[in-house]
Amino acid sequence: MYKIMTAGPTQVKENVRMARSLETTNPDLDVAFCEFYKETCDILQELLHSSGTAYILGGEGILGLEAACASLTEPGDRVLVLDNGIFGRGFADFVKMYGGEAVLFTSDYQHPINPADLRAFLEKDSDFKYATVVHCDTPSGILNDISELCPLLSEFGILTVVDSVAGMFGEYVNVDESKIDILCGGSQKALSAPAGLTMLWVSDKAMEAMENRKTPIASFYANILTFKTYYEDKWFPYTMPISDINGLRAALDNVKADKDILERHAKIAAATRGAVQKAGLKLYPEEGFSNTVTVIEVPEGLTDTQILSTIRDKYNVMLSGCFDVLAGKVFRIGHMGENARIEDMTITMNALDRTFADLGYPLECSMKEEFLRLMK
């Protein structure tokens, strides 16, 4: 078995695996499951400080991004897509798929979105139904400040859809303070449950916008409104994946018990970045680093395939490559959730030291030793 240190999915604790193996009931008919689902959604609201409603959908995290766009977008709606990364730009596809006009606010992929630049743009054009924002753009490891960007968009009367699939539980998220209307998350990142579930936090304003549409939502599976009365009706729009939700609940209990989870992510991320730079490697991006993933440029003379295959096949550590405009240019370490442990990162940094030695690329120091020094 490989040590999975990818930028999601992440390692899964034994209690989460065991929760997924529990005997199951019929989630369509058993009222006790409906109560369990509601309690689990309430925990999601509590952990991310939301006075709106949380939902769990049966589908990988991308489902949440599509569901938000499907449920809000009507033909001809102008939607502002904040684009400073591969996933940020990708929101435009969902907007166009449901008949909307995607207007891109594009900025440098090496830097977070500048709120002052966004304000200057909005002062000239703010006629948008909603805007999409990526919290942590996983391919580049860049972190956008949703606590500034979303209130700014709200000031101009624009609803906000935030992708924090790779941010939440490793970075601070406060839905209410940040005035987020739909927050999208996934089970397989810093929450450290297996892939397969989307979590959504939906504000009353977003729900009202969906209910006041002039045209029907052009989807069933990606229609958030189908969940609105599930608790009153004790009825789900489709059969819920009960074993996955059992595992999710155990993972949420782990997060609740981990009082230093955000500090742990911040410290490990800083030590990782420091070790990478001290060894003479270059980070991507230039600033605005996420605490859940470190992205490293492939050094001249090597390929990403050489690095990734050597560390995997010789040292049993699996890291992530990248795709789209960053394909072949970077590799990524996911230190999120259960990956963000000093023992796991020590193994990873030691494996990287050996990998670069095997490939004949001299580092300026041992990344393992520098990482441990910085963790003291």
mmCIF file of C-alpha atoms in Angstrom:
data_model
loop_
_atom_site.group_PDB
_atom_site.id
_atom_site.type_symbol
_atom_site.label_atom_id
_atom_site.label_comp_id
_atom_site.label_asym_id
_atom_site.label_seq_id
_atom_site.Cartn_x
_atom_site.Cartn_y
_atom_site.Cartn_z
ATOM 1 C CA MET A 1 0.000 0.000 0.000
ATOM 2 C CA TYR A 2 1.182 3.494 -0.825
ATOM 3 C CA LYS A 3 1.278 6.319 1.692
ATOM 4 C CA ILE A 4 -1.266 8.640 0.092
ATOM 5 C CA MET A 5 0.077 12.198 0.355
ATOM 6 C CA THR A 6 -1.846 13.555 -2.612
ATOM 7 C CA ALA A 7 -3.821 16.780 -2.778
ATOM 8 C CA GLY A 8 -6.963 14.710 -2.138
ATOM 9 C CA PRO A 9 -8.210 12.100 -1.614
ATOM 10 C CA THR A 10 -6.398 11.865 1.694
ATOM 11 C CA GLN A 11 -5.669 9.167 4.240
ATOM 12 C CA VAL A 12 -8.692 7.894 6.171
ATOM 13 C CA LYS A 13 -8.654 7.033 9.889
ATOM 14 C CA GLU A 14 -9.644 3.579 11.068
ATOM 15 C CA ASN A 15 -12.765 4.818 12.900
ATOM 16 C CA VAL A 16 -14.064 6.338 9.668
ATOM 17 C CA ARG A 17 -13.486 3.093 7.778
ATOM 18 C CA MET A 18 -15.214 1.135 10.524
ATOM 19 C CA ALA A 19 -18.202 3.506 10.539
ATOM 20 C CA ARG A 20 -18.670 2.826 6.841
ATOM 21 C CA SER A 21 -18.909 -0.907 7.559
ATOM 22 C CA LEU A 22 -21.755 -0.646 10.062
ATOM 23 C CA GLU A 23 -24.984 -2.525 9.402
ATOM 24 C CA THR A 24 -27.321 -0.287 7.417
ATOM 25 C CA THR A 25 -31.040 0.350 7.315
ATOM 26 C CA ASN A 26 -33.278 1.537 4.470
ATOM 27 C CA PRO A 27 -32.535 5.279 4.267
ATOM 28 C CA ASP A 28 -35.664 5.889 2.192
ATOM 29 C CA LEU A 29 -38.024 4.584 4.873
ATOM 30 C CA ASP A 30 -36.287 4.631 8.258
ATOM 31 C CA VAL A 31 -37.124 7.873 10.078
ATOM 32 C CA ALA A 32 -34.154 7.279 12.387
ATOM 33 C CA PHE A 33 -31.811 7.741 9.401
ATOM 34 C CA CYS A 34 -33.526 11.007 8.493
ATOM 35 C CA GLU A 35 -32.836 12.229 12.037
ATOM 36 C CA PHE A 36 -29.214 11.054 11.768
ATOM 37 C CA TYR A 37 -28.803 12.881 8.455
ATOM 38 C CA LYS A 38 -30.285 16.083 9.922
ATOM 39 C CA GLU A 39 -28.015 15.884 12.999
ATOM 40 C CA THR A 40 -24.995 15.436 10.721
ATOM 41 C CA CYS A 41 -26.017 18.476 8.655
ATOM 42 C CA ASP A 42 -26.420 20.459 11.887
ATOM 43 C CA ILE A 43 -22.822 19.593 12.815
ATOM 44 C CA LEU A 44 -21.699 20.895 9.428
ATOM 45 C CA GLN A 45 -23.531 24.167 10.103
ATOM 46 C CA GLU A 46 -21.938 24.459 13.543
ATOM 47 C CA LEU A 47 -18.384 23.735 12.403
ATOM 48 C CA LEU A 48 -18.442 26.299 9.594
ATOM 49 C CA HIS A 49 -20.543 28.899 11.430
ATOM 50 C CA SER A 50 -23.582 28.924 9.162
ATOM 51 C CA SER A 51 -27.090 30.082 10.036
ATOM 52 C CA GLY A 52 -28.317 28.762 6.693
ATOM 53 C CA THR A 53 -29.008 25.116 5.900
ATOM 54 C CA ALA A 54 -26.450 22.384 5.226
ATOM 55 C CA TYR A 55 -27.092 19.432 2.944
ATOM 56 C CA ILE A 56 -25.177 16.264 2.077
ATOM 57 C CA LEU A 57 -25.496 15.093 -1.530
ATOM 58 C CA GLY A 58 -24.565 11.701 -2.925
ATOM 59 C CA GLY A 59 -21.751 12.541 -5.330
ATOM 60 C CA GLU A 60 -18.110 13.644 -5.382
ATOM 61 C CA GLY A 61 -17.338 17.307 -4.602
ATOM 62 C CA ILE A 62 -17.719 18.482 -8.206
ATOM 63 C CA LEU A 63 -21.450 17.744 -7.839
ATOM 64 C CA GLY A 64 -21.741 20.662 -5.404
ATOM 65 C CA LEU A 65 -20.168 23.108 -7.863
ATOM 66 C CA GLU A 66 -22.503 22.018 -10.641
ATOM 67 C CA ALA A 67 -25.540 21.955 -8.321
ATOM 68 C CA ALA A 68 -24.893 25.541 -7.236
ATOM 69 C CA CYS A 69 -24.665 26.738 -10.841
ATOM 70 C CA ALA A 70 -27.572 24.590 -12.027
ATOM 71 C CA SER A 71 -29.824 25.812 -9.226
ATOM 72 C CA LEU A 72 -29.017 29.518 -9.562
ATOM 73 C CA THR A 73 -28.450 29.994 -13.303
ATOM 74 C CA GLU A 74 -31.244 30.882 -15.670
ATOM 75 C CA PRO A 75 -30.783 31.411 -19.420
ATOM 76 C CA GLY A 76 -29.206 34.807 -20.022
ATOM 77 C CA ASP A 77 -28.052 35.386 -16.424
ATOM 78 C CA ARG A 78 -24.725 37.198 -16.183
ATOM 79 C CA VAL A 79 -22.405 35.407 -13.767
ATOM 80 C CA LEU A 80 -19.044 36.734 -12.593
ATOM 81 C CA VAL A 81 -16.368 34.040 -12.559
ATOM 82 C CA LEU A 82 -13.317 34.959 -10.469
ATOM 83 C CA ASP A 83 -10.483 33.335 -12.375
ATOM 84 C CA ASN A 84 -6.999 33.070 -10.906
ATOM 85 C CA GLY A 85 -6.629 29.330 -11.232
ATOM 86 C CA ILE A 86 -7.648 26.251 -13.165
ATOM 87 C CA PHE A 87 -10.651 25.460 -10.963
ATOM 88 C CA GLY A 88 -11.627 29.135 -10.795
ATOM 89 C CA ARG A 89 -11.836 29.323 -14.584
ATOM 90 C CA GLY A 90 -13.618 25.969 -14.667
ATOM 91 C CA PHE A 91 -16.742 27.424 -13.078
ATOM 92 C CA ALA A 92 -17.449 29.113 -16.418
ATOM 93 C CA ASP A 93 -18.222 25.725 -17.966
ATOM 94 C CA PHE A 94 -21.026 25.068 -15.480
ATOM 95 C CA VAL A 95 -22.441 28.563 -15.947
ATOM 96 C CA LYS A 96 -22.555 28.179 -19.740
ATOM 97 C CA MET A 97 -23.918 24.629 -19.482
ATOM 98 C CA TYR A 98 -27.071 26.013 -17.835
ATOM 99 C CA GLY A 99 -27.500 28.928 -20.222
ATOM 100 C CA GLY A 100 -25.724 31.676 -18.306
ATOM 101 C CA GLU A 101 -23.246 34.236 -19.601
ATOM 102 C CA ALA A 102 -19.916 33.742 -17.822
ATOM 103 C CA VAL A 103 -17.947 36.978 -17.422
ATOM 104 C CA LEU A 104 -14.387 36.274 -16.293
ATOM 105 C CA PHE A 105 -12.477 38.490 -13.874
ATOM 106 C CA THR A 106 -9.038 37.081 -14.648
ATOM 107 C CA SER A 107 -5.942 37.818 -12.613
ATOM 108 C CA ASP A 108 -2.442 36.416 -12.264
ATOM 109 C CA TYR A 109 -2.380 32.686 -11.447
ATOM 110 C CA GLN A 110 0.650 33.249 -9.196
ATOM 111 C CA HIS A 111 -1.182 35.602 -6.814
ATOM 112 C CA PRO A 112 -4.417 35.733 -4.833
ATOM 113 C CA ILE A 113 -7.264 37.888 -6.140
ATOM 114 C CA ASN A 114 -6.729 41.475 -5.042
ATOM 115 C CA PRO A 115 -9.900 42.885 -3.412
ATOM 116 C CA ALA A 116 -9.011 46.432 -4.490
ATOM 117 C CA ASP A 117 -8.770 45.358 -8.128
ATOM 118 C CA LEU A 118 -12.080 43.530 -7.833
ATOM 119 C CA ARG A 119 -13.735 46.599 -6.311
ATOM 120 C CA ALA A 120 -12.473 48.768 -9.182
ATOM 121 C CA PHE A 121 -13.975 46.265 -11.631
ATOM 122 C CA LEU A 122 -17.317 46.126 -9.822
ATOM 123 C CA GLU A 123 -17.608 49.896 -9.703
ATOM 124 C CA LYS A 124 -17.730 49.790 -13.509
ATOM 125 C CA ASP A 125 -19.840 46.619 -13.880
ATOM 126 C CA SER A 126 -21.729 44.870 -11.088
ATOM 127 C CA ASP A 127 -24.753 43.577 -12.985
ATOM 128 C CA PHE A 128 -24.332 39.932 -12.006
ATOM 129 C CA LYS A 129 -26.766 37.475 -10.446
ATOM 130 C CA TYR A 130 -23.986 35.685 -8.591
ATOM 131 C CA ALA A 131 -20.220 35.256 -8.547
ATOM 132 C CA THR A 132 -18.092 32.143 -8.209
ATOM 133 C CA VAL A 133 -15.002 32.121 -6.005
ATOM 134 C CA VAL A 134 -12.484 29.350 -5.358
ATOM 135 C CA HIS A 135 -11.093 29.406 -1.821
ATOM 136 C CA CYS A 136 -8.130 27.076 -2.394
ATOM 137 C CA ASP A 137 -7.410 26.442 -6.070
ATOM 138 C CA THR A 138 -5.917 22.988 -5.571
ATOM 139 C CA PRO A 139 -3.894 22.716 -8.818
ATOM 140 C CA SER A 140 -1.824 25.797 -7.937
ATOM 141 C CA GLY A 141 -2.157 25.791 -4.138
ATOM 142 C CA ILE A 142 -3.266 29.411 -4.118
ATOM 143 C CA LEU A 143 -5.556 30.700 -1.359
ATOM 144 C CA ASN A 144 -8.077 33.466 -2.011
ATOM 145 C CA ASP A 145 -9.327 35.510 0.946
ATOM 146 C CA ILE A 146 -13.045 34.716 0.956
ATOM 147 C CA SER A 147 -13.491 36.768 4.135
ATOM 148 C CA GLU A 148 -12.751 39.890 2.047
ATOM 149 C CA LEU A 149 -13.921 38.919 -1.429
ATOM 150 C CA CYS A 150 -17.394 37.621 -0.572
ATOM 151 C CA PRO A 151 -18.493 40.579 1.605
ATOM 152 C CA LEU A 152 -17.278 42.860 -1.200
ATOM 153 C CA LEU A 153 -19.428 41.019 -3.738
ATOM 154 C CA SER A 154 -22.368 41.103 -1.323
ATOM 155 C CA GLU A 155 -21.936 44.879 -0.990
ATOM 156 C CA PHE A 156 -22.738 45.104 -4.705
ATOM 157 C CA GLY A 157 -25.800 42.860 -4.333
ATOM 158 C CA ILE A 158 -24.132 39.811 -5.884
ATOM 159 C CA LEU A 159 -24.754 36.328 -4.486
ATOM 160 C CA THR A 160 -21.637 34.225 -3.880
ATOM 161 C CA VAL A 161 -20.848 30.592 -4.653
ATOM 162 C CA VAL A 162 -17.628 29.432 -2.994
ATOM 163 C CA ASP A 163 -15.651 26.275 -3.765
ATOM 164 C CA SER A 164 -13.804 25.409 -0.558
ATOM 165 C CA VAL A 165 -13.489 21.705 -1.324
ATOM 166 C CA ALA A 166 -9.723 21.815 -0.654
ATOM 167 C CA GLY A 167 -9.848 24.628 1.912
ATOM 168 C CA MET A 168 -12.415 23.876 4.593
ATOM 169 C CA PHE A 169 -11.266 22.120 7.770
ATOM 170 C CA GLY A 170 -7.663 23.057 6.933
ATOM 171 C CA GLU A 171 -8.355 26.792 6.571
ATOM 172 C CA TYR A 172 -10.731 28.920 8.650
ATOM 173 C CA VAL A 173 -14.182 29.311 7.094
ATOM 174 C CA ASN A 174 -17.010 31.346 8.610
ATOM 175 C CA VAL A 175 -20.003 31.221 6.280
ATOM 176 C CA ASP A 176 -22.020 33.952 7.978
ATOM 177 C CA GLU A 177 -19.202 36.434 8.568
ATOM 178 C CA SER A 178 -18.001 35.991 4.983
ATOM 179 C CA LYS A 179 -21.545 36.401 3.615
ATOM 180 C CA ILE A 180 -21.282 33.224 1.547
ATOM 181 C CA ASP A 181 -24.527 32.183 -0.118
ATOM 182 C CA ILE A 182 -23.585 28.692 -1.282
ATOM 183 C CA LEU A 183 -20.493 27.003 0.105
ATOM 184 C CA CYS A 184 -19.358 23.788 -1.591
ATOM 185 C CA GLY A 185 -17.268 21.092 0.070
ATOM 186 C CA GLY A 186 -16.181 17.509 -0.539
ATOM 187 C CA SER A 187 -15.645 14.575 1.766
ATOM 188 C CA GLN A 188 -12.194 13.527 0.515
ATOM 189 C CA LYS A 189 -9.966 16.496 1.305
ATOM 190 C CA ALA A 190 -9.178 17.888 4.779
ATOM 191 C CA LEU A 191 -12.220 16.165 6.266
ATOM 192 C CA SER A 192 -10.442 12.878 5.457
ATOM 193 C CA ALA A 193 -13.418 10.736 4.570
ATOM 194 C CA PRO A 194 -13.472 8.718 1.342
ATOM 195 C CA ALA A 195 -14.523 10.422 -1.879
ATOM 196 C CA GLY A 196 -18.192 10.279 -2.779
ATOM 197 C CA LEU A 197 -20.041 13.028 -0.923
ATOM 198 C CA THR A 198 -20.712 16.724 -1.527
ATOM 199 C CA MET A 199 -21.578 19.079 1.322
ATOM 200 C CA LEU A 200 -23.465 22.308 0.675
ATOM 201 C CA TRP A 201 -24.218 25.250 2.958
ATOM 202 C CA VAL A 202 -27.066 27.330 1.512
ATOM 203 C CA SER A 203 -28.156 30.779 2.713
ATOM 204 C CA ASP A 204 -31.770 31.916 2.881
ATOM 205 C CA LYS A 205 -30.998 34.449 0.122
ATOM 206 C CA ALA A 206 -29.725 31.726 -2.187
ATOM 207 C CA MET A 207 -32.769 29.558 -1.469
ATOM 208 C CA GLU A 208 -35.048 32.509 -2.217
ATOM 209 C CA ALA A 209 -33.259 33.132 -5.519
ATOM 210 C CA MET A 210 -33.817 29.515 -6.529
ATOM 211 C CA GLU A 211 -37.489 29.608 -5.564
ATOM 212 C CA ASN A 212 -38.104 32.851 -7.485
ATOM 213 C CA ARG A 213 -36.697 31.619 -10.786
ATOM 214 C CA LYS A 214 -38.757 32.255 -13.907
ATOM 215 C CA THR A 215 -37.657 28.953 -15.467
ATOM 216 C CA PRO A 216 -37.389 25.453 -13.966
ATOM 217 C CA ILE A 217 -33.996 24.171 -12.844
ATOM 218 C CA ALA A 218 -32.639 22.179 -15.785
ATOM 219 C CA SER A 219 -31.523 19.213 -13.691
ATOM 220 C CA PHE A 220 -32.868 16.762 -11.169
ATOM 221 C CA TYR A 221 -29.739 15.374 -9.535
ATOM 222 C CA ALA A 222 -28.091 18.814 -9.378
ATOM 223 C CA ASN A 223 -31.218 20.599 -8.129
ATOM 224 C CA ILE A 224 -30.675 21.880 -4.578
ATOM 225 C CA LEU A 225 -34.379 22.698 -4.185
ATOM 226 C CA THR A 226 -35.269 19.000 -4.182
ATOM 227 C CA PHE A 227 -33.744 18.809 -0.684
ATOM 228 C CA LYS A 228 -35.532 21.814 0.806
ATOM 229 C CA THR A 229 -38.359 19.931 2.569
ATOM 230 C CA TYR A 230 -36.651 16.577 3.104
ATOM 231 C CA TYR A 231 -36.877 16.841 6.899
ATOM 232 C CA GLU A 232 -40.502 17.928 7.109
ATOM 233 C CA ASP A 233 -41.517 15.282 4.562
ATOM 234 C CA LYS A 234 -39.108 12.620 5.889
ATOM 235 C CA TRP A 235 -38.313 11.950 2.254
ATOM 236 C CA PHE A 236 -35.128 12.238 0.171
ATOM 237 C CA PRO A 237 -35.111 12.927 -3.576
ATOM 238 C CA TYR A 238 -32.986 9.821 -4.129
ATOM 239 C CA THR A 239 -31.663 6.971 -1.994
ATOM 240 C CA MET A 240 -28.923 8.365 0.215
ATOM 241 C CA PRO A 241 -25.539 6.567 0.386
ATOM 242 C CA ILE A 242 -25.924 5.615 4.031
ATOM 243 C CA SER A 243 -22.506 3.965 4.533
ATOM 244 C CA ASP A 244 -20.726 7.031 3.142
ATOM 245 C CA ILE A 245 -22.727 9.277 5.464
ATOM 246 C CA ASN A 246 -21.866 7.075 8.451
ATOM 247 C CA GLY A 247 -18.206 7.570 7.569
ATOM 248 C CA LEU A 248 -18.684 11.304 7.105
ATOM 249 C CA ARG A 249 -20.221 11.567 10.568
ATOM 250 C CA ALA A 250 -17.206 9.815 12.116
ATOM 251 C CA ALA A 251 -14.877 12.168 10.225
ATOM 252 C CA LEU A 252 -16.818 15.177 11.532
ATOM 253 C CA ASP A 253 -16.520 13.797 15.067
ATOM 254 C CA ASN A 254 -12.756 13.580 14.500
ATOM 255 C CA VAL A 255 -12.666 17.235 13.437
ATOM 256 C CA LYS A 256 -14.723 18.334 16.448
ATOM 257 C CA ALA A 257 -12.288 16.539 18.760
ATOM 258 C CA ASP A 258 -9.222 18.033 17.047
ATOM 259 C CA LYS A 259 -9.131 21.425 18.746
ATOM 260 C CA ASP A 260 -5.849 22.483 17.138
ATOM 261 C CA ILE A 261 -6.693 21.382 13.593
ATOM 262 C CA LEU A 262 -6.176 24.785 11.941
ATOM 263 C CA GLU A 263 -2.962 25.516 13.857
ATOM 264 C CA ARG A 264 -1.649 22.052 12.938
ATOM 265 C CA HIS A 265 -2.297 22.678 9.243
ATOM 266 C CA ALA A 266 -0.664 26.120 9.380
ATOM 267 C CA LYS A 267 2.469 24.880 11.148
ATOM 268 C CA ILE A 268 3.002 21.864 8.906
ATOM 269 C CA ALA A 269 2.396 23.935 5.774
ATOM 270 C CA ALA A 270 4.910 26.594 6.833
ATOM 271 C CA ALA A 271 7.543 23.978 7.676
ATOM 272 C CA THR A 272 6.982 22.223 4.369
ATOM 273 C CA ARG A 273 7.329 25.407 2.355
ATOM 274 C CA GLY A 274 10.396 26.410 4.342
ATOM 275 C CA ALA A 275 12.100 23.057 3.757
ATOM 276 C CA VAL A 276 11.329 23.101 0.043
ATOM 277 C CA GLN A 277 12.795 26.568 -0.397
ATOM 278 C CA LYS A 278 15.868 25.890 1.780
ATOM 279 C CA ALA A 279 16.578 22.860 -0.409
ATOM 280 C CA GLY A 280 16.717 25.125 -3.463
ATOM 281 C CA LEU A 281 13.396 24.186 -5.038
ATOM 282 C CA LYS A 282 10.864 26.768 -6.182
ATOM 283 C CA LEU A 283 7.318 27.047 -4.900
ATOM 284 C CA TYR A 284 4.298 27.737 -7.047
ATOM 285 C CA PRO A 285 2.583 30.249 -6.647
ATOM 286 C CA GLU A 286 4.629 33.283 -5.625
ATOM 287 C CA GLU A 287 2.367 34.208 -2.697
ATOM 288 C CA GLY A 288 -0.968 33.376 -1.111
ATOM 289 C CA PHE A 289 -0.091 29.827 -0.114
ATOM 290 C CA SER A 290 -2.757 27.432 1.086
ATOM 291 C CA ASN A 291 -2.179 25.470 4.287
ATOM 292 C CA THR A 292 -3.589 22.312 2.705
ATOM 293 C CA VAL A 293 -1.324 21.779 -0.315
ATOM 294 C CA THR A 294 2.226 22.687 -1.317
ATOM 295 C CA VAL A 295 2.910 23.025 -5.043
ATOM 296 C CA ILE A 296 6.523 22.718 -6.230
ATOM 297 C CA GLU A 297 7.907 23.552 -9.647
ATOM 298 C CA VAL A 298 9.625 20.673 -11.446
ATOM 299 C CA PRO A 299 13.346 21.553 -11.544
ATOM 300 C CA GLU A 300 15.036 22.045 -14.884
ATOM 301 C CA GLY A 301 16.475 18.782 -16.201
ATOM 302 C CA LEU A 302 13.828 16.602 -14.555
ATOM 303 C CA THR A 303 10.265 15.666 -15.427
ATOM 304 C CA ASP A 304 7.253 15.354 -13.172
ATOM 305 C CA THR A 305 6.936 11.716 -14.238
ATOM 306 C CA GLN A 306 10.464 10.941 -13.040
ATOM 307 C CA ILE A 307 9.781 12.472 -9.625
ATOM 308 C CA LEU A 308 6.313 11.014 -9.131
ATOM 309 C CA SER A 309 7.128 7.513 -10.354
ATOM 310 C CA THR A 310 10.383 7.253 -8.375
ATOM 311 C CA ILE A 311 8.876 8.359 -5.066
ATOM 312 C CA ARG A 312 5.900 6.062 -5.636
ATOM 313 C CA ASP A 313 7.651 2.948 -6.927
ATOM 314 C CA LYS A 314 10.797 3.064 -4.755
ATOM 315 C CA TYR A 315 9.518 4.709 -1.581
ATOM 316 C CA ASN A 316 5.773 3.914 -1.600
ATOM 317 C CA VAL A 317 4.718 7.562 -1.295
ATOM 318 C CA MET A 318 2.096 8.859 -3.706
ATOM 319 C CA LEU A 319 2.128 12.566 -4.583
ATOM 320 C CA SER A 320 0.047 14.488 -7.124
ATOM 321 C CA GLY A 321 1.037 15.810 -10.494
ATOM 322 C CA CYS A 322 -1.068 18.456 -12.207
ATOM 323 C CA PHE A 323 -3.064 19.118 -15.372
ATOM 324 C CA ASP A 324 -4.253 21.829 -17.771
ATOM 325 C CA VAL A 325 -1.867 24.814 -17.915
ATOM 326 C CA LEU A 326 0.270 23.325 -15.123
ATOM 327 C CA ALA A 327 0.585 19.842 -16.634
ATOM 328 C CA GLY A 328 4.172 18.623 -16.322
ATOM 329 C CA LYS A 329 5.291 21.844 -14.662
ATOM 330 C CA VAL A 330 4.637 21.118 -10.971
ATOM 331 C CA PHE A 331 4.076 18.352 -8.453
ATOM 332 C CA ARG A 332 1.998 18.619 -5.300
ATOM 333 C CA ILE A 333 2.097 17.459 -1.672
ATOM 334 C CA GLY A 334 -1.268 17.262 0.066
ATOM 335 C CA HIS A 335 -0.839 18.018 3.773
ATOM 336 C CA MET A 336 -4.529 18.242 4.604
ATOM 337 C CA GLY A 337 -6.655 16.397 7.130
ATOM 338 C CA GLU A 338 -5.058 13.129 8.212
ATOM 339 C CA ASN A 339 -2.103 13.843 5.902
ATOM 340 C CA ALA A 340 -1.210 16.870 8.038
ATOM 341 C CA ARG A 341 0.700 14.869 10.627
ATOM 342 C CA ILE A 342 4.373 15.349 11.450
ATOM 343 C CA GLU A 343 5.137 11.624 11.113
ATOM 344 C CA ASP A 344 3.565 11.412 7.648
ATOM 345 C CA MET A 345 5.291 14.552 6.423
ATOM 346 C CA THR A 346 8.637 13.327 7.800
ATOM 347 C CA ILE A 347 8.298 10.148 5.745
ATOM 348 C CA THR A 348 7.325 12.213 2.708
ATOM 349 C CA MET A 349 10.214 14.657 2.980
ATOM 350 C CA ASN A 350 12.688 11.817 3.516
ATOM 351 C CA ALA A 351 11.317 10.078 0.418
ATOM 352 C CA LEU A 352 11.725 13.298 -1.571
ATOM 353 C CA ASP A 353 15.338 13.642 -0.390
ATOM 354 C CA ARG A 354 16.062 10.124 -1.634
ATOM 355 C CA THR A 355 14.122 10.599 -4.859
ATOM 356 C CA PHE A 356 16.126 13.656 -5.879
ATOM 357 C CA ALA A 357 19.362 11.849 -4.953
ATOM 358 C CA ASP A 358 18.339 8.888 -7.116
ATOM 359 C CA LEU A 359 17.606 11.245 -10.015
ATOM 360 C CA GLY A 360 21.011 12.936 -9.648
ATOM 361 C CA TYR A 361 19.577 16.302 -8.665
ATOM 362 C CA PRO A 362 21.540 17.835 -5.746
ATOM 363 C CA LEU A 363 19.470 19.563 -3.062
ATOM 364 C CA GLU A 364 20.971 22.344 -0.976
ATOM 365 C CA CYS A 365 19.904 20.655 2.251
ATOM 366 C CA SER A 366 17.942 17.680 3.510
ATOM 367 C CA MET A 367 14.261 18.573 3.316
ATOM 368 C CA LYS A 368 13.504 16.075 6.045
ATOM 369 C CA GLU A 369 15.994 17.608 8.475
ATOM 370 C CA GLU A 370 14.910 21.169 7.679
ATOM 371 C CA PHE A 371 11.252 20.245 8.039
ATOM 372 C CA LEU A 372 11.880 18.727 11.485
ATOM 373 C CA ARG A 373 13.952 21.752 12.536
ATOM 374 C CA LEU A 374 11.136 24.102 11.573
ATOM 375 C CA MET A 375 8.549 21.980 13.386
ATOM 376 C CA LYS A 376 10.336 22.374 16.728
#
